[in-house]
Coordinates of C-alpha atoms in Angstrom, one line a residue:
Chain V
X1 CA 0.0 0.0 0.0
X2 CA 3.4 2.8 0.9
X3 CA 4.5 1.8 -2.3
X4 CA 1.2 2.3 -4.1
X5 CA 1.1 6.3 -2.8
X6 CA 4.6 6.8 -3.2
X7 CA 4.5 5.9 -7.0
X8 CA 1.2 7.6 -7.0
X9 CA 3.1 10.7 -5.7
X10 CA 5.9 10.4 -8.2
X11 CA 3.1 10.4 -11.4
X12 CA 1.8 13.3 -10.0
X13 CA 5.2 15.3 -9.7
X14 CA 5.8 14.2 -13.0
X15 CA 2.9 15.4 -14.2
X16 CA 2.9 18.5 -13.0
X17 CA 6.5 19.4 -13.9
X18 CA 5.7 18.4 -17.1
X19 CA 2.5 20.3 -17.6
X20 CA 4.2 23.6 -16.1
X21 CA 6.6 23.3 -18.7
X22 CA 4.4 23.3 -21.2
X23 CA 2.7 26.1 -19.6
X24 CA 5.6 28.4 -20.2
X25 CA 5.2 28.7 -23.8
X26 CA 2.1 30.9 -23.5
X27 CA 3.6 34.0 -21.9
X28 CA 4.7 35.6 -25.7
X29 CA 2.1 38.3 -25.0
X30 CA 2.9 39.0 -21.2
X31 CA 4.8 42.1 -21.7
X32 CA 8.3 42.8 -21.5
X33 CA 8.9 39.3 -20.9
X34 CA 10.5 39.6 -17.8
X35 CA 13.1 41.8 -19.1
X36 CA 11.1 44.6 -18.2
X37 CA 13.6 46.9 -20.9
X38 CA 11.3 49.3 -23.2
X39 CA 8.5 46.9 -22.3
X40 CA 7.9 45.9 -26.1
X41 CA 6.3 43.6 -27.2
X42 CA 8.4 40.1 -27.6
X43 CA 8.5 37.3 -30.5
X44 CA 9.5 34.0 -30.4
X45 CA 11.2 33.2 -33.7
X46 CA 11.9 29.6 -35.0
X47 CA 15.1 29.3 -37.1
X48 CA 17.8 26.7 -38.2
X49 CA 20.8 26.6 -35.8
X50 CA 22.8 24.4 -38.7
X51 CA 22.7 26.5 -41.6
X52 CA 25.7 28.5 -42.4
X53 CA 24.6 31.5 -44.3
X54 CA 21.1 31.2 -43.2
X55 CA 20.3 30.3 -39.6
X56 CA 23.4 29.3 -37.6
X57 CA 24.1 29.3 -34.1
X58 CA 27.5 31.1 -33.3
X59 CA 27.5 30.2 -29.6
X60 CA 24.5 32.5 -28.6
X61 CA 24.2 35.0 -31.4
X62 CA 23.1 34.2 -34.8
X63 CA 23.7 35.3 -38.3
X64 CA 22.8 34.4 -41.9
X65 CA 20.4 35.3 -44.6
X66 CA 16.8 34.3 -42.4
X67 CA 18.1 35.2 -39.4
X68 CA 18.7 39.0 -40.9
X69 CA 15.2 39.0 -42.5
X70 CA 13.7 37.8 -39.5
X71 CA 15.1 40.8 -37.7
X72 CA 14.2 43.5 -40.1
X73 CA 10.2 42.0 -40.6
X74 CA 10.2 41.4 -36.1
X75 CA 11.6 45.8 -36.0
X76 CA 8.5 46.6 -38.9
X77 CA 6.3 45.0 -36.2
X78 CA 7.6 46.9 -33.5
X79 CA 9.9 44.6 -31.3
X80 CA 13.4 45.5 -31.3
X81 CA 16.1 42.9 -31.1
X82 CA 16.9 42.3 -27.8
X83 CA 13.0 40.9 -27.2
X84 CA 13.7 38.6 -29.9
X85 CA 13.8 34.7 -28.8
X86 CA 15.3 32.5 -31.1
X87 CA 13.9 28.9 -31.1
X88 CA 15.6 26.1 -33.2
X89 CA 12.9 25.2 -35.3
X90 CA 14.6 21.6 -37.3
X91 CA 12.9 20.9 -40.6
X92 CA 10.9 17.7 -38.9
X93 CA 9.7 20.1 -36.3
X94 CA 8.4 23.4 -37.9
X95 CA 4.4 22.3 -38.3
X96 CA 4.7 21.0 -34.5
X97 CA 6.2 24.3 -33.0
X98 CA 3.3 26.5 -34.8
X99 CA 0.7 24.1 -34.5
X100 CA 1.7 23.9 -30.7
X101 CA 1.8 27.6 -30.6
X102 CA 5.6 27.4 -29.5
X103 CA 6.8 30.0 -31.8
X104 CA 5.1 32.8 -32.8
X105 CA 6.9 32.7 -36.7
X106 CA 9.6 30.2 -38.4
X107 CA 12.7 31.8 -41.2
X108 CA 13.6 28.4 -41.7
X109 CA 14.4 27.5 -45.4
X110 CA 10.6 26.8 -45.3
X111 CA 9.0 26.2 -48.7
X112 CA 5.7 26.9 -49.4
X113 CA 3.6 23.6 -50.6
X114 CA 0.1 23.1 -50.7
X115 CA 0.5 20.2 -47.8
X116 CA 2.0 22.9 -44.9
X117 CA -0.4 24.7 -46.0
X118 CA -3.1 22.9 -44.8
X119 CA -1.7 22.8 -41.2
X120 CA 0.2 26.2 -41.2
X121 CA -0.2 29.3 -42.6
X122 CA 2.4 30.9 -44.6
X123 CA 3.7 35.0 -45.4
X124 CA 5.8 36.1 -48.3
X125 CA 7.6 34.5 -50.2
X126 CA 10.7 36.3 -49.4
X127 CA 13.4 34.4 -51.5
X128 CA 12.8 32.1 -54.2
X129 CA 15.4 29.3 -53.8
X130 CA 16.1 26.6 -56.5
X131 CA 17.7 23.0 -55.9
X132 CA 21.6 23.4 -57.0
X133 CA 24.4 21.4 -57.0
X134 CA 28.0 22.2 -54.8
X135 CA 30.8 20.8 -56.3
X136 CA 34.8 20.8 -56.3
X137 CA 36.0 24.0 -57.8
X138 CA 38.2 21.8 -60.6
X139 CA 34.8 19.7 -61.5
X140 CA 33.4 20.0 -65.1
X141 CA 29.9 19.1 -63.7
X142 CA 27.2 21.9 -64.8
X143 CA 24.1 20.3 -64.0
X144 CA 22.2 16.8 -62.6
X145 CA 22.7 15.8 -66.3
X146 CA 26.4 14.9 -65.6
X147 CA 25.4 13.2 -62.3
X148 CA 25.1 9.8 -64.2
X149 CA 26.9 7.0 -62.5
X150 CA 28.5 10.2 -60.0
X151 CA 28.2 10.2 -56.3
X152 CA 26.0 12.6 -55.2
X153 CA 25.1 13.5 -51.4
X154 CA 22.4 14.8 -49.7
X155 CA 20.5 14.7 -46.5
X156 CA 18.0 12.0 -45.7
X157 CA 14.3 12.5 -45.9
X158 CA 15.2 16.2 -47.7
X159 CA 12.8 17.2 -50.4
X160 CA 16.4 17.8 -52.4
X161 CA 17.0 13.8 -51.7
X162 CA 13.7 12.8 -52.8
X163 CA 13.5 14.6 -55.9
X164 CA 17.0 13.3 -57.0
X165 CA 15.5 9.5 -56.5
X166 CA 12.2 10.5 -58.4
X167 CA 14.5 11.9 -61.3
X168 CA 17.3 10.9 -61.7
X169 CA 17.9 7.5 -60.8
X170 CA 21.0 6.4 -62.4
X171 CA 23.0 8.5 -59.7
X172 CA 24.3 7.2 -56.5
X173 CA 22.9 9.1 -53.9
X174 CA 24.0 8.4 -50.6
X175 CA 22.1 10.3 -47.8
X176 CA 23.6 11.6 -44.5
X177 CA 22.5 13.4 -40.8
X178 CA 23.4 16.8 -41.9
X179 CA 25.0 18.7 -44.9
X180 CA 28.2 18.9 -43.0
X181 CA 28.8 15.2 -43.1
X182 CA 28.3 15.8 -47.2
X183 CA 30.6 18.7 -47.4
X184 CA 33.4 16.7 -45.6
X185 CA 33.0 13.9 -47.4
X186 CA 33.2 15.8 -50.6
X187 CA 36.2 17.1 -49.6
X188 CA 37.8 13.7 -49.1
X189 CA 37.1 13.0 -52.5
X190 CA 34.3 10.2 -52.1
X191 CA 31.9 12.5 -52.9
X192 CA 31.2 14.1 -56.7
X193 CA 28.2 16.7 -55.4
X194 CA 26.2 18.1 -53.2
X195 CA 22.9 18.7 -53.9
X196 CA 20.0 21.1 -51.8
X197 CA 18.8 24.5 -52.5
X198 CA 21.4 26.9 -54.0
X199 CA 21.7 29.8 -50.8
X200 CA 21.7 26.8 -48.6
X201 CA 24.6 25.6 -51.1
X202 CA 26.0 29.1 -51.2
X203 CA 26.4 29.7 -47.1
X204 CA 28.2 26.3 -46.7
X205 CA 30.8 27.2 -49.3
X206 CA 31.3 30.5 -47.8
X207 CA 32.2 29.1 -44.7
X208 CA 35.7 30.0 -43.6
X209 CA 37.0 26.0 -43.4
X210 CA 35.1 25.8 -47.3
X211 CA 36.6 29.1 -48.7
X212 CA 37.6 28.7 -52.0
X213 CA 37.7 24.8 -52.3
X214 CA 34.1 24.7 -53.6
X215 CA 31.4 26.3 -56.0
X216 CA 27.5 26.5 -56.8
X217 CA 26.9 25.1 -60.1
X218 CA 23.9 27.7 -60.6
X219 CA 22.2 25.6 -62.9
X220 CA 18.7 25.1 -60.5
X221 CA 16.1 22.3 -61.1
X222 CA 13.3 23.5 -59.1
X223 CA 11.3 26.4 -57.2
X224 CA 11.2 26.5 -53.7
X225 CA 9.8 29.6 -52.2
X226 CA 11.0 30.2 -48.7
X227 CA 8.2 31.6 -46.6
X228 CA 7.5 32.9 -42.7
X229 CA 5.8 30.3 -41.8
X230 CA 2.8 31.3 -39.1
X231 CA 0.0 29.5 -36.8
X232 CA -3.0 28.7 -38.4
X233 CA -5.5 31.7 -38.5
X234 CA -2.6 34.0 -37.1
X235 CA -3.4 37.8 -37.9
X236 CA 0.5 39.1 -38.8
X237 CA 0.8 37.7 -42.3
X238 CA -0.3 40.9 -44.2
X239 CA 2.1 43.4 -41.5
X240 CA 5.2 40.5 -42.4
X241 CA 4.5 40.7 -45.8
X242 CA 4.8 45.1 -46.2
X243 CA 7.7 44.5 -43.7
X244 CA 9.2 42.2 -46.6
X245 CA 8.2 44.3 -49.1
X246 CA 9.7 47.4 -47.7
X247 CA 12.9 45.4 -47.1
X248 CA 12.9 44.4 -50.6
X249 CA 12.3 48.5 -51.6
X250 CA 15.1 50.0 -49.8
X251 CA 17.6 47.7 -50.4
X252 CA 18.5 45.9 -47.0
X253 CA 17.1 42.5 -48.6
X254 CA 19.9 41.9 -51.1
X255 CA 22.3 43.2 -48.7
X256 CA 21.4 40.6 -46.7
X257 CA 22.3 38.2 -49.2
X258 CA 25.3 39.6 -50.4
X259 CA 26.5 39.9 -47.3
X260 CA 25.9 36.0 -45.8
X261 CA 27.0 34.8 -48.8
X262 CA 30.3 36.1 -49.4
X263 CA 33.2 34.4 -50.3
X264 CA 31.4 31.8 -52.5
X265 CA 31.1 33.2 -55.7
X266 CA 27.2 33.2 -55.9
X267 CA 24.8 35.0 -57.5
X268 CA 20.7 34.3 -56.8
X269 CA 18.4 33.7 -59.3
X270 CA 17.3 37.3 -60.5
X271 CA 14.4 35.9 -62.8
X272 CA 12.7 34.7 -59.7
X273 CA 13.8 37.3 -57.3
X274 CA 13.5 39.5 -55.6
X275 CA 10.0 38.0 -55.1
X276 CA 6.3 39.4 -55.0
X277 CA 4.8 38.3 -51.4
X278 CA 1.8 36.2 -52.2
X279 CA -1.6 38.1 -51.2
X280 CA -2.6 36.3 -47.6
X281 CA -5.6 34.1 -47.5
Chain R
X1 CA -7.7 7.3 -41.4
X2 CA -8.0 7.3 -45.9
X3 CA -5.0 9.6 -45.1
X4 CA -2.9 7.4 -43.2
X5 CA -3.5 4.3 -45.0
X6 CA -2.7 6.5 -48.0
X7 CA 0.9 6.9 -46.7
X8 CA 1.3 2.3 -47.3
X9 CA 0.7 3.0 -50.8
X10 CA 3.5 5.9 -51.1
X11 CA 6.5 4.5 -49.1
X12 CA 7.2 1.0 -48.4
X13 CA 7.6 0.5 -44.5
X14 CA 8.3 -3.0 -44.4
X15 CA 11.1 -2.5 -46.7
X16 CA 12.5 -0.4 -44.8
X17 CA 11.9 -2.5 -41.8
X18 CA 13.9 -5.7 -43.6
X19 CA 16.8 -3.6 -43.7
X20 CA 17.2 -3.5 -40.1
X21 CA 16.4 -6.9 -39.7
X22 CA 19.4 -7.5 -42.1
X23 CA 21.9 -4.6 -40.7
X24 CA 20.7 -6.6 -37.6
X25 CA 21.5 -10.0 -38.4
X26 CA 24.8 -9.8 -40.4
X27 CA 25.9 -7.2 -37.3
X28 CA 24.7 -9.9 -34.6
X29 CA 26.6 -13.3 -36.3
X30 CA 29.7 -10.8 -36.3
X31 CA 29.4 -9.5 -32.9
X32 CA 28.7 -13.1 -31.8
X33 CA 31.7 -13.7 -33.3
X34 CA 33.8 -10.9 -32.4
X35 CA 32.5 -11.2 -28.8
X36 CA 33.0 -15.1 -27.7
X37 CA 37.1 -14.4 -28.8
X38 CA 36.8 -11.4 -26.6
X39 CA 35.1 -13.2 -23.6
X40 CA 38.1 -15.7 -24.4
X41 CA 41.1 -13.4 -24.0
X42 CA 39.3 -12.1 -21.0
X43 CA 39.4 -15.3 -19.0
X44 CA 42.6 -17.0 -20.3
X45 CA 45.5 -17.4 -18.1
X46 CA 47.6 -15.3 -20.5
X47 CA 47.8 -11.4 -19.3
X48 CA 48.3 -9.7 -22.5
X49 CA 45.0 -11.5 -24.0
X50 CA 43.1 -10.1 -20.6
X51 CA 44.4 -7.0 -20.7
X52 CA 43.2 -6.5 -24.9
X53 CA 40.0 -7.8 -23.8
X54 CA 39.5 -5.4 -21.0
X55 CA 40.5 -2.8 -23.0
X56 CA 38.4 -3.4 -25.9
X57 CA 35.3 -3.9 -23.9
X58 CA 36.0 -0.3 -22.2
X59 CA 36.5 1.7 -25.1
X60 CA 34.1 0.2 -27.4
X61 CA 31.2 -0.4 -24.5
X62 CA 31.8 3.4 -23.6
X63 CA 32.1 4.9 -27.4
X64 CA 28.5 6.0 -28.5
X65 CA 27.2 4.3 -31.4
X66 CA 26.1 7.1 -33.7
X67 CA 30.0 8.6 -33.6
X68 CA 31.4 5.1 -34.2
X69 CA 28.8 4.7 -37.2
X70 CA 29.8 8.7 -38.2
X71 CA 33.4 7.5 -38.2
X72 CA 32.6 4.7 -40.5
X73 CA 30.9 7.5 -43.4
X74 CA 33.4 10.1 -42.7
X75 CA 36.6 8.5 -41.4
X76 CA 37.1 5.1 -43.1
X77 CA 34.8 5.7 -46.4
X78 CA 35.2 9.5 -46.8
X79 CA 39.2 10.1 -45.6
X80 CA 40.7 6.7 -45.7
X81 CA 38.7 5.8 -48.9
X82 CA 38.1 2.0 -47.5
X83 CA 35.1 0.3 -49.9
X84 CA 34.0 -2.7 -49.0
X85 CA 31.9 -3.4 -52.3
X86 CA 32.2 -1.8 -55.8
X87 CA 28.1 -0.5 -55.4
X88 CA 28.7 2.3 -53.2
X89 CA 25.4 1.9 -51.0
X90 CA 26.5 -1.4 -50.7
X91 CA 29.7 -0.4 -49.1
X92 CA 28.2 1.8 -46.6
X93 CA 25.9 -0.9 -45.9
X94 CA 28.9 -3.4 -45.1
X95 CA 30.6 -0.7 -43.5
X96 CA 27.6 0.2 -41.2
X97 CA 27.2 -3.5 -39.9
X98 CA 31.0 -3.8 -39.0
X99 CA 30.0 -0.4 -36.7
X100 CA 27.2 -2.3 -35.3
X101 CA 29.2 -5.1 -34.3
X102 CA 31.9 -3.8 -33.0
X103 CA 30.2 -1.9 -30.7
X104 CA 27.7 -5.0 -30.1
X105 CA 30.7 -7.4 -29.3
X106 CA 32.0 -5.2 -26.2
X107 CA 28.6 -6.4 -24.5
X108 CA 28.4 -9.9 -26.0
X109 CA 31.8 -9.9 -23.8
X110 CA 30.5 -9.1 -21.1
X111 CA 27.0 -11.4 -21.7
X112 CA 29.0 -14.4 -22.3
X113 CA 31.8 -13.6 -19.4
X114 CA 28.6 -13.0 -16.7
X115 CA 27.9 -17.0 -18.7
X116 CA 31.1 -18.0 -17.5
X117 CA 30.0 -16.8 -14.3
X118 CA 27.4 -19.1 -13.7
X119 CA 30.0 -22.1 -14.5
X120 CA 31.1 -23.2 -11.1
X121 CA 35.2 -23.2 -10.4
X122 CA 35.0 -27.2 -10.2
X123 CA 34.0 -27.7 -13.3
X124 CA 37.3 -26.0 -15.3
X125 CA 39.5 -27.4 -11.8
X126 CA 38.0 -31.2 -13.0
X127 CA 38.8 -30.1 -16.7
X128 CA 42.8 -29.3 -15.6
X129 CA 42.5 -32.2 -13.4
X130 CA 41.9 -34.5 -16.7
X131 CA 44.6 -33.1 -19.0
X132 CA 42.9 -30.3 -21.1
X133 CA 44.7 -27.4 -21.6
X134 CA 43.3 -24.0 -21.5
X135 CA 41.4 -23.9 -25.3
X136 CA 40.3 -27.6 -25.3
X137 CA 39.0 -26.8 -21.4
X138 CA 37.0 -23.6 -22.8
X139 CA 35.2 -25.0 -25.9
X140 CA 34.1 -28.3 -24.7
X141 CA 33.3 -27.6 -20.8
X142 CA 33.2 -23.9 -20.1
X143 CA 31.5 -22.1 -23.0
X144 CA 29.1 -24.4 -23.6
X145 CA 27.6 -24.4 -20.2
X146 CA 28.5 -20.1 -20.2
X147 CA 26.2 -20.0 -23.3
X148 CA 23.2 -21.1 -21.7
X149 CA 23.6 -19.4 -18.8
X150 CA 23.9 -16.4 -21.1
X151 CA 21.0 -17.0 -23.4
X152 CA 19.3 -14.0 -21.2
X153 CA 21.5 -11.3 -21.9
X154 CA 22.4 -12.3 -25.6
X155 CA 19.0 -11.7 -26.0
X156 CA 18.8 -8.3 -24.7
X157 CA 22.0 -7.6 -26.6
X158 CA 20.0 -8.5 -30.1
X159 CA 17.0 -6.5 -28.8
X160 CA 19.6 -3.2 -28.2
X161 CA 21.0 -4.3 -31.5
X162 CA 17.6 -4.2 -33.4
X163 CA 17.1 -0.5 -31.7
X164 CA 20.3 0.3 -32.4
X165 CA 20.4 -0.8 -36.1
X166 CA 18.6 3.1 -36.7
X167 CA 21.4 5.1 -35.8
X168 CA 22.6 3.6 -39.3
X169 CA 21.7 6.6 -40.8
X170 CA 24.3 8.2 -39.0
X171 CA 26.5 5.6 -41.2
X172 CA 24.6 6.9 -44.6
X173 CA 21.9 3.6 -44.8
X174 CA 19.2 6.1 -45.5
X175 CA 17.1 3.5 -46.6
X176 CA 16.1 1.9 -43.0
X177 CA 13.3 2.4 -41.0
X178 CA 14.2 5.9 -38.9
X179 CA 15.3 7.1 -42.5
X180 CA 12.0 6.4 -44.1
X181 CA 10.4 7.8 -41.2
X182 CA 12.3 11.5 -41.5
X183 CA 11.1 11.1 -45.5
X184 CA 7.5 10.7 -44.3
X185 CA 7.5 13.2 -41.8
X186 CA 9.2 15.7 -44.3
X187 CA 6.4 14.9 -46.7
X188 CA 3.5 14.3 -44.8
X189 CA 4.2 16.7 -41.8
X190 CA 0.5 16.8 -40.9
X191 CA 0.6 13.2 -40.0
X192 CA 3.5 13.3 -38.0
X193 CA 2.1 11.4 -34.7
X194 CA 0.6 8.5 -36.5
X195 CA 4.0 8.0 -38.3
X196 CA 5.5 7.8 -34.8
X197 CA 3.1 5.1 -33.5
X198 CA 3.5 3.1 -36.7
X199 CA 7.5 2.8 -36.8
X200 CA 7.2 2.3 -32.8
X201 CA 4.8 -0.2 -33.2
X202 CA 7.3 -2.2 -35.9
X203 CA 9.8 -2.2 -33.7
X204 CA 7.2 -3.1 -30.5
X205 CA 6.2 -6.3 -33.0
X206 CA 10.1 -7.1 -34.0
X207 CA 11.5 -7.0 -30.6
X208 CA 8.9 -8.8 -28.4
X209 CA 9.2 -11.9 -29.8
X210 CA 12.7 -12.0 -29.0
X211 CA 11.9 -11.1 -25.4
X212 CA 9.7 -14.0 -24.9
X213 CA 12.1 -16.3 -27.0
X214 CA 14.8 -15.8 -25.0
X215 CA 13.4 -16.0 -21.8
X216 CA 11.7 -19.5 -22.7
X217 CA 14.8 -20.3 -23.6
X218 CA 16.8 -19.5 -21.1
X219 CA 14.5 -21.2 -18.5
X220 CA 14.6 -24.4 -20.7
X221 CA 18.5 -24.4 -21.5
X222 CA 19.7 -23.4 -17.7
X223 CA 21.6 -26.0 -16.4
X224 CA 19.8 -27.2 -13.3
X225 CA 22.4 -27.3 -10.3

């Protein structure tokens, strides 16, 4: 019977610790957040933590091309930097932390496709990214054409991955964790190419260890558009979308991308951007 | 539940599944392998043997399995350039199960050597006492009796090793279950928690048979003393 209660004691504090930490996610619209400085309003933003260029984690501050956006569309809706959280939002993830309410916006390479849609909302576009391929400086490959019988990486379950198999299935893709693994492995000599979106491409080559050794073919095989992703039914998508618009206007947008992706001898697409946000539903 | 169901026709989970059930079995006849020489070295009179045992059993049992599998991709494939087939995914797949059982044959060690344990000291005194020498002593009176005491714990060594067969995609076999399951969840994102249940629920249906297995066996194998 004592051990009956005790375990019945332990469920309970288990419980409850875990139900207060859910809890804490709520208090985005508390003001001041504690922090009590200006007493703005605060956002929690979901980016990557592993993406050179874009969203990358520098122990405790974090720079690239998203994370830059993110900062200029959170100042057009009045919170300054400081009341910014970043949240790792990991591709698998993304849906769960807005449908979960744990972030209040995701800059996460997030394309736009009719399935997120139906769980998540979405504001802008604000790039329009295309699948590349990153490859040796020396190598004569210009496109997925010349992957036949080459060994091309990517990372598993990526749309990149996927569309690679679907299309061309006479390469050898192998699939790893994270684009680091492929990049190493390239540079060992294993490896032909690597294959995701070209700014995704473009920050890993720019990184210092990478400088010079590799390049973006620039020959893109598809459209993703990267978009803020937002809760379902969230009212900010037409305020994120003049912020982007304005960023695009006076110039600070393709700044942004020089800027992160420097060093790797890039140049976007400038068909498909800068891009037109899409009108919110 | 069209939705879900849906998902069977699009990716093939049981394929996926059979290749952890072969990462598992190759690794677990190499680990069985690599494991009953270990538990050897570890009780033979000869100090040098004992002390590569021990050794190997502390660094291996105490090395995490998803950086010796990352060390197969990006040390011995990527900077060493070792292939162990011509078809690349092959090779990965060959070099994937030797990271399995390596790490798998630190604690098949120690399985068998807690077998040994169960062998009382009589029985490899009366072995001396006839005239066998150390080997001939081991393999026909001491292992055989260790190995059924350590039917137990060999079988919770293949269950770990049938878990453990999914941190293979940190050795680039993309194609196994927790690979497939990233695919799906990048795909079909709004059916994330019933992908979850079903690859738990594979491995719920592979491992439990084992479970009971092994303990039937063990009960029925045990040499009564």
């Amino acid at each position: 019977m004592r051990k009956t209660r005790y375990a019945a004691a332990a469920v309970a504090a288990v419980a409850a610790l875990t139900l207060s930490a859910c809890g804490g996610g709520d208090s985005a619209e508390s003001e001041g957040g504690g922090g009590g400085e200006g007493g703005g309003e605060s956002l929690r933003i979901g980016i990557k933590f592993d993406q050179p260029g874009l969203g990358y984690d520098e122990g405790g501050s974090y720079s690239g091309f998203d994370v830059d956006v993110a900062k200029y569309v959170a100042a057009e809706l009045g919170v300054s930097e400081e009341n910014i959280e970043w949240v790792e939002a990991p591709s698998a993830n993304r849906e769960n932390l807005l449908a979960n309410e744990q972030v209040d916006m995701i800059f996460a390479t997030y394309s736009i496709t009719d399935t997120r849609k139906e769980t998540v909302d979405f504001a802008g576009p604000y790039f329009v990214a295309g699948q590349d391929l990153l490859v040796p400086t020396d190598s004569d490959i210009t496109g997925p054409e010349d992957l036949e019988g080459k060994n091309l990486c990517s990372v598993t379950g990526s749309t990149s991955a996927q569309k690679i198999k679907d299309q061309y299935p006479g390469v050898q893709l192998v699939e790893q964790p994270g684009y680091a693994e492929c990049v190493t492995a390239m540079g060992g000599g294993q490896i032909d190419a690597v294959t995701t979106d070209d700014i995704i491409l473009a920050g890993l080559a720019a990184q210092e260890a990478n400088a010079g050794k590799f390049k973006v073919v620039g020959n893109t095989f598809s459209e993703e558009r990267y978009g803020v992703g937002l809760p379902k039914g969230s009212d900010r998508c037409g305020d994120i979308n003049s912020a982007i618009t304005k960023m695009i206007g006076d110039g600070a947008w393709e700044e942004a991308i020089t800027s992160n992706t420097e060093g790797a001898d890039y140049t976007f697409n400038a068909e498909l951007n800068p891009p037109e946000p899409e009108p919110c539903a | 539940m069209e939705d879900y169901l849906s998902l069977f026709e699009t990716y093939d989970v049981l394929a996926a599944f059979w290749v952890n059930i072969q990462l598992s079995f190759w690794a677990a006849i190499w680990a069985l392998a690599i494991g009953t020489v270990l538990a050897l070295f570890r009780i033979s009179p000869i100090p040098s043997l004992q002390w590569f045992g021990a050794a190997y059993v502390n660094i291996f049992r105490n090395t995490p399995l998803t950086i010796i599998l990352a060390f197969g991709f990006l040390g011995l494939f990527s900077v060493m350039q070792i292939s162990l087939a011509a078809d690349l995914n092959a090779s990965l797949f060959r070099i994937a199960i030797v990271g399995l059982a390596v790490y798998h044959a630190a604690f098949v060690c120690e399985a068998i050597r807690s077998g040994v344990n169960t062998v009382p000291l009589g029985q490899a005194e009366a072995a001396r006492a006839i005239g066998l020498s150390f080997l001939p002593a081991a393999r026909l009176i001491i292992l055989p009796q260790a190995f059924r005491g350590a039917i137990a714990p060999l079988g919770n060594v293949l269950i770990a090793l049938i878990k453990n067969s999914t941190v293979a995609a940190a050795g680039s076999v993309a194609t196994e279950a927790s690979g497939l399951m990233k695919t799906m969840i990048e795909f079909r994102s709004d059916l994330v928690i019933p992908i979850f249940f079903t690859f738990a629920l594979g491995f719920v249906v592979l491992v439990i048979p084992i479970g009971l297995l092994t303990t039937w066996a063990s009960r029925k194998l045990a040499v009564a003393r």
